[in-house]
PDB file of C-alpha atoms in Angstrom:
ATOM      1  CA  MET A   1     -20.327  17.372  -2.513  1.00  0.00           C
ATOM      2  CA  VAL A   2     -18.806  13.934  -1.930  1.00  0.00           C
ATOM      3  CA  PHE A   3     -20.596  10.589  -1.937  1.00  0.00           C
ATOM      4  CA  SER A   4     -20.204  10.125   1.816  1.00  0.00           C
ATOM      5  CA  SER A   5     -21.678  13.525   2.724  1.00  0.00           C
ATOM      6  CA  ILE A   6     -25.111  14.012   4.257  1.00  0.00           C
ATOM      7  CA  SER A   7     -26.073  16.411   1.464  1.00  0.00           C
ATOM      8  CA  PHE A   8     -25.406  13.701  -1.148  1.00  0.00           C
ATOM      9  CA  LEU A   9     -26.890  10.727   0.713  1.00  0.00           C
ATOM     10  CA  CYS A  10     -29.977  12.404   2.158  1.00  0.00           C
ATOM     11  CA  TYR A  11     -30.855  15.067  -0.398  1.00  0.00           C
ATOM     12  CA  PHE A  12     -29.134  14.864  -3.778  1.00  0.00           C
ATOM     13  CA  LEU A  13     -29.216  11.099  -4.439  1.00  0.00           C
ATOM     14  CA  PRO A  14     -32.846  10.487  -3.310  1.00  0.00           C
ATOM     15  CA  THR A  15     -34.022  13.433  -5.431  1.00  0.00           C
ATOM     16  CA  VAL A  16     -32.151  12.198  -8.512  1.00  0.00           C
ATOM     17  CA  LEU A  17     -33.429   8.638  -8.078  1.00  0.00           C
ATOM     18  CA  PHE A  18     -37.012   9.861  -7.640  1.00  0.00           C
ATOM     19  CA  CYS A  19     -36.849  11.979 -10.806  1.00  0.00           C
ATOM     20  CA  TYR A  20     -34.984   9.304 -12.774  1.00  0.00           C
ATOM     21  CA  PHE A  21     -37.472   6.517 -12.077  1.00  0.00           C
ATOM     22  CA  LEU A  22     -40.445   8.857 -12.450  1.00  0.00           C
ATOM     23  CA  VAL A  23     -39.746   9.980 -16.025  1.00  0.00           C
ATOM     24  CA  SER A  24     -40.038   7.934 -19.203  1.00  0.00           C
ATOM     25  CA  LYS A  25     -37.050   6.334 -20.928  1.00  0.00           C
ATOM     26  CA  LYS A  26     -36.819   9.288 -23.330  1.00  0.00           C
ATOM     27  CA  TRP A  27     -36.018  11.720 -20.512  1.00  0.00           C
ATOM     28  CA  LYS A  28     -33.749   9.606 -18.315  1.00  0.00           C
ATOM     29  CA  ASN A  29     -30.543  10.897 -19.890  1.00  0.00           C
ATOM     30  CA  VAL A  30     -31.802  14.451 -19.475  1.00  0.00           C
ATOM     31  CA  VAL A  31     -32.261  13.829 -15.751  1.00  0.00           C
ATOM     32  CA  LEU A  32     -28.740  12.371 -15.532  1.00  0.00           C
ATOM     33  CA  LEU A  33     -27.212  15.277 -17.452  1.00  0.00           C
ATOM     34  CA  LEU A  34     -28.915  18.004 -15.423  1.00  0.00           C
ATOM     35  CA  SER A  35     -28.219  16.277 -12.109  1.00  0.00           C
ATOM     36  CA  SER A  36     -24.567  15.682 -13.078  1.00  0.00           C
ATOM     37  CA  LEU A  37     -24.066  19.337 -14.019  1.00  0.00           C
ATOM     38  CA  PHE A  38     -25.717  20.434 -10.766  1.00  0.00           C
ATOM     39  CA  PHE A  39     -23.510  17.973  -8.847  1.00  0.00           C
ATOM     40  CA  TYR A  40     -20.386  19.472 -10.428  1.00  0.00           C
ATOM     41  CA  PHE A  41     -21.664  23.029  -9.982  1.00  0.00           C
ATOM     42  CA  CYS A  42     -22.032  22.439  -6.230  1.00  0.00           C
ATOM     43  CA  GLY A  43     -18.339  21.599  -5.979  1.00  0.00           C
ATOM     44  CA  GLU A  44     -16.860  23.922  -8.631  1.00  0.00           C
ATOM     45  CA  PRO A  45     -19.361  26.683  -9.604  1.00  0.00           C
ATOM     46  CA  LYS A  46     -17.000  28.786 -11.743  1.00  0.00           C
ATOM     47  CA  TYR A  47     -15.130  25.859 -13.311  1.00  0.00           C
ATOM     48  CA  ILE A  48     -18.210  24.157 -14.725  1.00  0.00           C
ATOM     49  CA  ILE A  49     -17.327  26.121 -17.868  1.00  0.00           C
ATOM     50  CA  VAL A  50     -14.186  23.951 -18.195  1.00  0.00           C
ATOM     51  CA  LEU A  51     -16.297  20.782 -18.119  1.00  0.00           C
ATOM     52  CA  LEU A  52     -18.763  22.205 -20.654  1.00  0.00           C
ATOM     53  CA  ALA A  53     -15.897  23.329 -22.908  1.00  0.00           C
ATOM     54  CA  SER A  54     -14.423  19.814 -22.766  1.00  0.00           C
ATOM     55  CA  CYS A  55     -17.805  18.365 -23.774  1.00  0.00           C
ATOM     56  CA  ILE A  56     -18.192  20.700 -26.757  1.00  0.00           C
ATOM     57  CA  ILE A  57     -14.580  20.489 -27.987  1.00  0.00           C
ATOM     58  CA  ASN A  58     -14.323  16.699 -27.863  1.00  0.00           C
ATOM     59  CA  TYR A  59     -17.786  16.134 -29.323  1.00  0.00           C
ATOM     60  CA  GLN A  60     -17.239  18.499 -32.250  1.00  0.00           C
ATOM     61  CA  THR A  61     -13.717  17.192 -32.931  1.00  0.00           C
ATOM     62  CA  GLY A  62     -15.024  13.627 -32.911  1.00  0.00           C
ATOM     63  CA  LYS A  63     -17.714  14.554 -35.448  1.00  0.00           C
ATOM     64  CA  VAL A  64     -15.214  16.292 -37.735  1.00  0.00           C
ATOM     65  CA  ILE A  65     -12.746  13.376 -37.617  1.00  0.00           C
ATOM     66  CA  GLU A  66     -15.527  10.883 -38.343  1.00  0.00           C
ATOM     67  CA  LYS A  67     -16.654  12.824 -41.423  1.00  0.00           C
ATOM     68  CA  THR A  68     -13.118  13.523 -42.699  1.00  0.00           C
ATOM     69  CA  LYS A  69     -11.728  10.869 -45.038  1.00  0.00           C
ATOM     70  CA  GLU A  70      -8.222  12.221 -45.670  1.00  0.00           C
ATOM     71  CA  LYS A  71      -5.827  10.692 -43.141  1.00  0.00           C
ATOM     72  CA  ARG A  72      -3.581  13.751 -42.875  1.00  0.00           C
ATOM     73  CA  LYS A  73      -6.504  16.036 -42.014  1.00  0.00           C
ATOM     74  CA  ARG A  74      -7.856  13.515 -39.529  1.00  0.00           C
ATOM     75  CA  LYS A  75      -4.462  13.449 -37.802  1.00  0.00           C
ATOM     76  CA  ARG A  76      -4.330  17.260 -37.679  1.00  0.00           C
ATOM     77  CA  TRP A  77      -7.701  17.409 -35.954  1.00  0.00           C
ATOM     78  CA  LEU A  78      -6.596  14.719 -33.516  1.00  0.00           C
ATOM     79  CA  ILE A  79      -3.380  16.590 -32.670  1.00  0.00           C
ATOM     80  CA  LEU A  80      -5.348  19.817 -32.166  1.00  0.00           C
ATOM     81  CA  ASP A  81      -7.723  18.037 -29.779  1.00  0.00           C
ATOM     82  CA  LEU A  82      -4.816  16.541 -27.821  1.00  0.00           C
ATOM     83  CA  VAL A  83      -3.095  19.932 -27.548  1.00  0.00           C
ATOM     84  CA  ILE A  84      -6.270  21.612 -26.263  1.00  0.00           C
ATOM     85  CA  ASN A  85      -7.145  18.858 -23.787  1.00  0.00           C
ATOM     86  CA  PHE A  86      -3.694  18.336 -22.344  1.00  0.00           C
ATOM     87  CA  GLY A  87      -3.016  22.064 -22.519  1.00  0.00           C
ATOM     88  CA  MET A  88      -5.958  22.680 -20.174  1.00  0.00           C
ATOM     89  CA  LEU A  89      -4.850  19.821 -17.936  1.00  0.00           C
ATOM     90  CA  PHE A  90      -1.277  21.144 -17.807  1.00  0.00           C
ATOM     91  CA  TYR A  91      -2.393  24.690 -17.060  1.00  0.00           C
ATOM     92  CA  PHE A  92      -4.705  23.838 -14.175  1.00  0.00           C
ATOM     93  CA  LYS A  93      -2.674  20.993 -12.701  1.00  0.00           C
ATOM     94  CA  TYR A  94       1.002  21.691 -13.364  1.00  0.00           C
ATOM     95  CA  PHE A  95       1.539  25.301 -14.506  1.00  0.00           C
ATOM     96  CA  HIS A  96       1.915  26.626 -10.958  1.00  0.00           C
ATOM     97  CA  PHE A  97       4.337  23.776 -10.169  1.00  0.00           C
ATOM     98  CA  VAL A  98       6.484  24.561 -13.231  1.00  0.00           C
ATOM     99  CA  ILE A  99       6.626  28.295 -12.509  1.00  0.00           C
ATOM    100  CA  ASP A 100       7.582  27.664  -8.872  1.00  0.00           C
ATOM    101  CA  ASN A 101      10.457  25.440  -9.985  1.00  0.00           C
ATOM    102  CA  ILE A 102      11.630  27.963 -12.589  1.00  0.00           C
ATOM    103  CA  ASN A 103      11.688  30.664  -9.892  1.00  0.00           C
ATOM    104  CA  GLN A 104      13.758  28.444  -7.602  1.00  0.00           C
ATOM    105  CA  LEU A 105      16.187  27.200 -10.255  1.00  0.00           C
ATOM    106  CA  PHE A 106      16.883  30.542 -11.936  1.00  0.00           C
ATOM    107  CA  SER A 107      16.198  32.907  -9.005  1.00  0.00           C
ATOM    108  CA  THR A 108      13.443  34.609 -10.965  1.00  0.00           C
ATOM    109  CA  ASN A 109      10.289  36.164  -9.588  1.00  0.00           C
ATOM    110  CA  ILE A 110       7.590  35.242 -12.087  1.00  0.00           C
ATOM    111  CA  MET A 111       4.256  36.018 -10.475  1.00  0.00           C
ATOM    112  CA  ILE A 112       1.052  34.221 -11.399  1.00  0.00           C
ATOM    113  CA  GLY A 113      -2.341  34.233  -9.771  1.00  0.00           C
ATOM    114  CA  ASN A 114      -3.692  31.442  -7.626  1.00  0.00           C
ATOM    115  CA  ILE A 115      -4.760  28.655 -10.008  1.00  0.00           C
ATOM    116  CA  MET A 116      -7.386  26.324  -8.588  1.00  0.00           C
ATOM    117  CA  MET A 117      -7.601  22.874 -10.137  1.00  0.00           C
ATOM    118  CA  PRO A 118     -11.109  21.935 -11.337  1.00  0.00           C
ATOM    119  CA  ILE A 119     -12.415  18.811  -9.617  1.00  0.00           C
ATOM    120  CA  GLY A 120     -12.115  15.678 -11.736  1.00  0.00           C
ATOM    121  CA  ILE A 121     -10.298  17.383 -14.614  1.00  0.00           C
ATOM    122  CA  SER A 122      -7.968  14.396 -15.075  1.00  0.00           C
ATOM    123  CA  PHE A 123     -10.884  11.972 -15.365  1.00  0.00           C
ATOM    124  CA  PHE A 124     -13.011  13.880 -17.864  1.00  0.00           C
ATOM    125  CA  THR A 125      -9.906  14.901 -19.873  1.00  0.00           C
ATOM    126  CA  PHE A 126      -8.753  11.291 -20.253  1.00  0.00           C
ATOM    127  CA  GLN A 127     -12.284  10.189 -21.139  1.00  0.00           C
ATOM    128  CA  GLY A 128     -12.670  12.921 -23.744  1.00  0.00           C
ATOM    129  CA  VAL A 129      -9.285  12.138 -25.286  1.00  0.00           C
ATOM    130  CA  SER A 130      -9.972   8.390 -25.426  1.00  0.00           C
ATOM    131  CA  TYR A 131     -13.305   9.106 -27.158  1.00  0.00           C
ATOM    132  CA  VAL A 132     -11.644  11.164 -29.911  1.00  0.00           C
ATOM    133  CA  ILE A 133      -8.761   8.701 -30.362  1.00  0.00           C
ATOM    134  CA  ASP A 134     -11.178   5.765 -30.653  1.00  0.00           C
ATOM    135  CA  ILE A 135     -13.104   7.623 -33.363  1.00  0.00           C
ATOM    136  CA  TYR A 136      -9.808   8.359 -35.147  1.00  0.00           C
ATOM    137  CA  ARG A 137      -8.980   4.638 -35.006  1.00  0.00           C
ATOM    138  CA  ASN A 138     -12.493   3.789 -36.307  1.00  0.00           C
ATOM    139  CA  GLU A 139     -13.160   1.772 -33.155  1.00  0.00           C
ATOM    140  CA  VAL A 140     -16.332   3.617 -32.119  1.00  0.00           C
ATOM    141  CA  LYS A 141     -18.988   5.758 -33.755  1.00  0.00           C
ATOM    142  CA  SER A 142     -19.456   9.312 -32.536  1.00  0.00           C
ATOM    143  CA  ALA A 143     -22.227  10.083 -30.071  1.00  0.00           C
ATOM    144  CA  LYS A 144     -25.650  10.737 -31.590  1.00  0.00           C
ATOM    145  CA  SER A 145     -25.901  14.179 -30.052  1.00  0.00           C
ATOM    146  CA  LEU A 146     -23.983  16.670 -27.947  1.00  0.00           C
ATOM    147  CA  TRP A 147     -26.416  16.038 -25.087  1.00  0.00           C
ATOM    148  CA  SER A 148     -25.722  12.308 -25.187  1.00  0.00           C
ATOM    149  CA  PHE A 149     -21.957  12.882 -25.164  1.00  0.00           C
ATOM    150  CA  ALA A 150     -22.230  15.492 -22.401  1.00  0.00           C
ATOM    151  CA  THR A 151     -24.173  12.965 -20.313  1.00  0.00           C
ATOM    152  CA  TYR A 152     -21.383  10.419 -20.795  1.00  0.00           C
ATOM    153  CA  LEU A 153     -18.565  12.835 -19.976  1.00  0.00           C
ATOM    154  CA  SER A 154     -20.237  14.458 -16.962  1.00  0.00           C
ATOM    155  CA  LEU A 155     -21.939  11.385 -15.462  1.00  0.00           C
ATOM    156  CA  PHE A 156     -21.769  12.147 -11.742  1.00  0.00           C
ATOM    157  CA  PRO A 157     -21.100   8.605 -10.387  1.00  0.00           C
ATOM    158  CA  GLN A 158     -17.583   8.600 -11.902  1.00  0.00           C
ATOM    159  CA  LEU A 159     -16.979  12.303 -12.543  1.00  0.00           C
ATOM    160  CA  ILE A 160     -14.778  13.287  -9.593  1.00  0.00           C
ATOM    161  CA  ALA A 161     -13.016  10.066  -8.543  1.00  0.00           C
ATOM    162  CA  GLY A 162     -13.224   7.642 -11.451  1.00  0.00           C
ATOM    163  CA  PRO A 163     -12.990   5.015 -12.703  1.00  0.00           C
ATOM    164  CA  ILE A 164     -12.091   6.295 -16.166  1.00  0.00           C
ATOM    165  CA  VAL A 165     -14.977   5.060 -18.302  1.00  0.00           C
ATOM    166  CA  ARG A 166     -14.291   4.731 -22.026  1.00  0.00           C
ATOM    167  CA  TYR A 167     -17.076   5.550 -24.446  1.00  0.00           C
ATOM    168  CA  GLU A 168     -16.939   2.096 -26.012  1.00  0.00           C
ATOM    169  CA  THR A 169     -17.842   0.600 -22.608  1.00  0.00           C
ATOM    170  CA  VAL A 170     -21.122   2.497 -22.304  1.00  0.00           C
ATOM    171  CA  SER A 171     -21.885   3.603 -25.875  1.00  0.00           C
ATOM    172  CA  ASN A 172     -24.760   1.137 -26.290  1.00  0.00           C
ATOM    173  CA  GLU A 173     -26.048   1.775 -22.784  1.00  0.00           C
ATOM    174  CA  MET A 174     -26.230   5.528 -23.360  1.00  0.00           C
ATOM    175  CA  GLU A 175     -29.287   5.043 -25.560  1.00  0.00           C
ATOM    176  CA  ASN A 176     -30.416   1.478 -24.878  1.00  0.00           C
ATOM    177  CA  ARG A 177     -29.839   0.083 -21.417  1.00  0.00           C
ATOM    178  CA  SER A 178     -31.826  -2.548 -19.599  1.00  0.00           C
ATOM    179  CA  GLU A 179     -32.776  -1.821 -16.011  1.00  0.00           C
ATOM    180  CA  ASN A 180     -34.148  -4.317 -13.531  1.00  0.00           C
ATOM    181  CA  TRP A 181     -34.547  -4.517  -9.775  1.00  0.00           C
ATOM    182  CA  GLU A 182     -31.923  -7.266  -9.448  1.00  0.00           C
ATOM    183  CA  GLU A 183     -29.277  -4.986 -10.960  1.00  0.00           C
ATOM    184  CA  ARG A 184     -30.435  -2.099  -8.798  1.00  0.00           C
ATOM    185  CA  ALA A 185     -30.213  -4.263  -5.677  1.00  0.00           C
ATOM    186  CA  LYS A 186     -26.665  -5.285  -6.643  1.00  0.00           C
ATOM    187  CA  GLY A 187     -25.848  -1.647  -7.205  1.00  0.00           C
ATOM    188  CA  CYS A 188     -27.169  -0.650  -3.775  1.00  0.00           C
ATOM    189  CA  LYS A 189     -25.119  -3.398  -2.135  1.00  0.00           C
ATOM    190  CA  ARG A 190     -21.941  -2.354  -3.977  1.00  0.00           C
ATOM    191  CA  PHE A 191     -22.551   1.295  -3.090  1.00  0.00           C
ATOM    192  CA  ILE A 192     -22.954   0.429   0.610  1.00  0.00           C
ATOM    193  CA  ILE A 193     -19.731  -1.595   0.569  1.00  0.00           C
ATOM    194  CA  GLY A 194     -17.871   1.352  -0.950  1.00  0.00           C
ATOM    195  CA  LEU A 195     -19.443   3.762   1.532  1.00  0.00           C
ATOM    196  CA  ALA A 196     -18.340   1.518   4.414  1.00  0.00           C
ATOM    197  CA  LYS A 197     -14.781   1.430   3.039  1.00  0.00           C
ATOM    198  CA  LYS A 198     -14.739   5.213   2.939  1.00  0.00           C
ATOM    199  CA  VAL A 199     -16.499   6.071   6.218  1.00  0.00           C
ATOM    200  CA  LEU A 200     -15.684   3.150   8.520  1.00  0.00           C
ATOM    201  CA  LEU A 201     -12.171   2.301   7.327  1.00  0.00           C
ATOM    202  CA  ALA A 202     -10.520   5.134   5.356  1.00  0.00           C
ATOM    203  CA  ASN A 203     -11.725   7.907   7.660  1.00  0.00           C
ATOM    204  CA  ALA A 204     -10.801   5.962  10.798  1.00  0.00           C
ATOM    205  CA  LEU A 205      -7.357   5.210   9.403  1.00  0.00           C
ATOM    206  CA  GLY A 206      -6.978   8.874   8.503  1.00  0.00           C
ATOM    207  CA  ALA A 207      -7.601   9.816  12.133  1.00  0.00           C
ATOM    208  CA  LEU A 208      -4.943   7.299  13.220  1.00  0.00           C
ATOM    209  CA  VAL A 209      -2.466   8.742  10.716  1.00  0.00           C
ATOM    210  CA  GLN A 210      -3.058  12.232  12.064  1.00  0.00           C
ATOM    211  CA  THR A 211      -2.560  11.046  15.653  1.00  0.00           C
ATOM    212  CA  CYS A 212       0.721   9.326  14.802  1.00  0.00           C
ATOM    213  CA  SER A 213       2.017  12.270  12.776  1.00  0.00           C
ATOM    214  CA  GLU A 214       1.354  14.716  15.633  1.00  0.00           C
ATOM    215  CA  MET A 215       3.339  12.747  18.217  1.00  0.00           C
ATOM    216  CA  ASP A 216       6.136  14.804  19.769  1.00  0.00           C
ATOM    217  CA  ALA A 217       8.384  11.757  20.204  1.00  0.00           C
ATOM    218  CA  PRO A 218       7.451   9.143  17.591  1.00  0.00           C
ATOM    219  CA  THR A 219       8.486   5.578  18.272  1.00  0.00           C
ATOM    220  CA  THR A 220       9.392   2.825  15.844  1.00  0.00           C
ATOM    221  CA  LEU A 221       5.948   1.292  16.395  1.00  0.00           C
ATOM    222  CA  SER A 222       4.136   4.585  15.746  1.00  0.00           C
ATOM    223  CA  VAL A 223       6.099   5.173  12.522  1.00  0.00           C
ATOM    224  CA  TRP A 224       5.212   1.694  11.259  1.00  0.00           C
ATOM    225  CA  MET A 225       1.574   2.222  12.257  1.00  0.00           C
ATOM    226  CA  GLU A 226       1.500   5.523  10.385  1.00  0.00           C
ATOM    227  CA  THR A 227       3.098   4.011   7.282  1.00  0.00           C
ATOM    228  CA  LEU A 228       0.692   1.063   7.121  1.00  0.00           C
ATOM    229  CA  SER A 229      -2.288   3.266   7.967  1.00  0.00           C
ATOM    230  CA  VAL A 230      -1.503   5.704   5.149  1.00  0.00           C
ATOM    231  CA  THR A 231      -1.253   2.820   2.681  1.00  0.00           C
ATOM    232  CA  LEU A 232      -4.561   1.315   3.766  1.00  0.00           C
ATOM    233  CA  GLN A 233      -6.254   4.699   3.987  1.00  0.00           C
ATOM    234  CA  ILE A 234      -5.379   5.546   0.376  1.00  0.00           C
ATOM    235  CA  TYR A 235      -6.546   2.126  -0.811  1.00  0.00           C
ATOM    236  CA  PHE A 236      -9.866   2.061   1.055  1.00  0.00           C
ATOM    237  CA  ASP A 237     -10.587   5.680   0.147  1.00  0.00           C
ATOM    238  CA  PHE A 238      -9.882   5.245  -3.558  1.00  0.00           C
ATOM    239  CA  SER A 239     -11.391   1.781  -3.966  1.00  0.00           C
ATOM    240  CA  GLY A 240     -14.372   2.837  -1.861  1.00  0.00           C
ATOM    241  CA  TYR A 241     -15.159   5.640  -4.293  1.00  0.00           C
ATOM    242  CA  SER A 242     -14.769   3.219  -7.207  1.00  0.00           C
ATOM    243  CA  ASP A 243     -17.168   0.762  -5.551  1.00  0.00           C
ATOM    244  CA  MET A 244     -19.702   3.536  -5.005  1.00  0.00           C
ATOM    245  CA  ALA A 245     -19.348   4.660  -8.641  1.00  0.00           C
ATOM    246  CA  ILE A 246     -19.796   1.115  -9.971  1.00  0.00           C
ATOM    247  CA  GLY A 247     -22.794   0.594  -7.675  1.00  0.00           C
ATOM    248  CA  LEU A 248     -24.450   3.828  -8.811  1.00  0.00           C
ATOM    249  CA  GLY A 249     -23.749   2.811 -12.401  1.00  0.00           C
ATOM    250  CA  TRP A 250     -25.644  -0.462 -11.905  1.00  0.00           C
ATOM    251  CA  ILE A 251     -28.570   1.411 -10.386  1.00  0.00           C
ATOM    252  CA  PHE A 252     -28.835   3.603 -13.488  1.00  0.00           C
ATOM    253  CA  GLY A 253     -28.234   0.729 -15.914  1.00  0.00           C
ATOM    254  CA  PHE A 254     -24.530   1.262 -16.680  1.00  0.00           C
ATOM    255  CA  HIS A 255     -21.816  -1.353 -16.287  1.00  0.00           C
ATOM    256  CA  PHE A 256     -18.488   0.280 -15.474  1.00  0.00           C
ATOM    257  CA  LEU A 257     -15.370  -1.889 -15.484  1.00  0.00           C
ATOM    258  CA  GLU A 258     -13.636  -2.839 -12.236  1.00  0.00           C
ATOM    259  CA  ASN A 259     -10.943  -0.452 -11.063  1.00  0.00           C
ATOM    260  CA  PHE A 260      -9.174  -2.394  -8.271  1.00  0.00           C
ATOM    261  CA  ASP A 261      -8.311  -6.084  -8.042  1.00  0.00           C
ATOM    262  CA  TYR A 262      -6.876  -6.615  -4.531  1.00  0.00           C
ATOM    263  CA  PRO A 263      -3.656  -4.700  -5.360  1.00  0.00           C
ATOM    264  CA  LEU A 264      -2.153  -5.079  -1.880  1.00  0.00           C
ATOM    265  CA  ILE A 265      -1.677  -8.842  -2.389  1.00  0.00           C
ATOM    266  CA  ALA A 266       0.429  -8.242  -5.517  1.00  0.00           C
ATOM    267  CA  ARG A 267       3.798 -10.013  -5.547  1.00  0.00           C
ATOM    268  CA  SER A 268       5.602  -7.567  -7.836  1.00  0.00           C
ATOM    269  CA  ILE A 269       5.488  -3.953  -9.011  1.00  0.00           C
ATOM    270  CA  THR A 270       4.231  -5.119 -12.406  1.00  0.00           C
ATOM    271  CA  GLU A 271       1.389  -7.092 -10.840  1.00  0.00           C
ATOM    272  CA  PHE A 272       0.561  -4.171  -8.542  1.00  0.00           C
ATOM    273  CA  TRP A 273       0.374  -1.874 -11.597  1.00  0.00           C
ATOM    274  CA  ARG A 274      -2.142  -4.258 -13.211  1.00  0.00           C
ATOM    275  CA  ARG A 275      -4.293  -4.419 -10.067  1.00  0.00           C
ATOM    276  CA  TRP A 276      -4.212  -0.766  -8.886  1.00  0.00           C
ATOM    277  CA  HIS A 277      -6.398   1.863 -10.626  1.00  0.00           C
ATOM    278  CA  ILE A 278      -6.935  -0.483 -13.562  1.00  0.00           C
ATOM    279  CA  SER A 279      -8.771   2.095 -15.670  1.00  0.00           C
ATOM    280  CA  LEU A 280      -5.783   4.463 -15.532  1.00  0.00           C
ATOM    281  CA  SER A 281      -3.081   1.838 -16.133  1.00  0.00           C
ATOM    282  CA  THR A 282      -4.959   0.366 -19.118  1.00  0.00           C
ATOM    283  CA  TRP A 283      -5.542   3.896 -20.455  1.00  0.00           C
ATOM    284  CA  PHE A 284      -1.791   4.586 -20.500  1.00  0.00           C
ATOM    285  CA  ARG A 285      -1.144   1.140 -21.962  1.00  0.00           C
ATOM    286  CA  ASP A 286      -3.611   1.532 -24.852  1.00  0.00           C
ATOM    287  CA  TYR A 287      -3.128   5.229 -25.658  1.00  0.00           C
ATOM    288  CA  VAL A 288       0.533   5.855 -24.797  1.00  0.00           C
ATOM    289  CA  TYR A 289       2.649   2.721 -24.302  1.00  0.00           C
ATOM    290  CA  ILE A 290       1.453   0.549 -27.215  1.00  0.00           C
ATOM    291  CA  PRO A 291       1.234   3.407 -29.778  1.00  0.00           C
ATOM    292  CA  LEU A 292       4.865   4.279 -28.965  1.00  0.00           C
ATOM    293  CA  GLY A 293       5.876   0.703 -29.758  1.00  0.00           C
ATOM    294  CA  GLY A 294       5.406  -1.005 -26.398  1.00  0.00           C
ATOM    295  CA  ASN A 295       7.961  -3.760 -25.876  1.00  0.00           C
ATOM    296  CA  ARG A 296       8.231  -4.574 -29.586  1.00  0.00           C
ATOM    297  CA  CYS A 297      11.322  -2.463 -30.121  1.00  0.00           C
ATOM    298  CA  ASN A 298      14.902  -2.187 -28.903  1.00  0.00           C
ATOM    299  CA  LYS A 299      15.566  -1.885 -25.177  1.00  0.00           C
ATOM    300  CA  TRP A 300      16.236   1.854 -25.250  1.00  0.00           C
ATOM    301  CA  LYS A 301      12.942   2.660 -26.935  1.00  0.00           C
ATOM    302  CA  GLN A 302      11.159   0.258 -24.617  1.00  0.00           C
ATOM    303  CA  ARG A 303      12.569   2.112 -21.603  1.00  0.00           C
ATOM    304  CA  ARG A 304      11.471   5.407 -23.164  1.00  0.00           C
ATOM    305  CA  ASN A 305       7.983   3.999 -23.656  1.00  0.00           C
ATOM    306  CA  ILE A 306       7.800   2.832 -20.049  1.00  0.00           C
TER     307      ILE A 306
END
């Protein structure tokens, strides 16, 4: 179920909004959790267990690290959490790719079953890992309950297409968020803008790409049209989903950070990196690049870090 589908726009979203605004503040997170799990179940029925496992593992590890005072033990728990999280991500996303390459390089015939990648596994894995690392760094307090953390990790507006929302961004809003009709109106407007990007622009550009790619005798003009159309299609599709997620967040009282900042007007690769999928680039900066030393080391280590 995608945001631009009839089932989401005409059935799922109105039902969730009706239930959400009908119940008291005490039950709003329950409505969000149940609706988010149902949303994921509609897309990946059998892999909802992976999402639930991620919720339990990261929540419990965060609690243990917070209560543990000895630095060495805290680091061991952190490493274990990283191995489990990235192990699952590697298995579902890259294991088939690695085995295929091994078979080609060494002429082997290793057979594995068809591995389907759970929807949104990159997003909820990165969010779970950032939560545990921030607790290890004493930058955030652990969630008050498993249900609160599960609501954060499975929140349907950003579950399948981002942006990557760090716990520190919404930790206060998980329990105490202010909601008003002005914010909701802004959220509706932002959602409509994102929906228009997806349906009116990205989908139309996708049709143009398909037409150009199916030409029997492509011309220089058609190749350029296809190249530019693919670029714009990817941007409007991805940024459209981010706009819809941010808009839905406002409606429910959450304030997600911006994920795109007009990346196609960037004047350099570095500037493009800062403007495109901001939540992912800042995630790698804060949890990979800087901990490895960033640019405060010799040139060889800096290149390794990059």
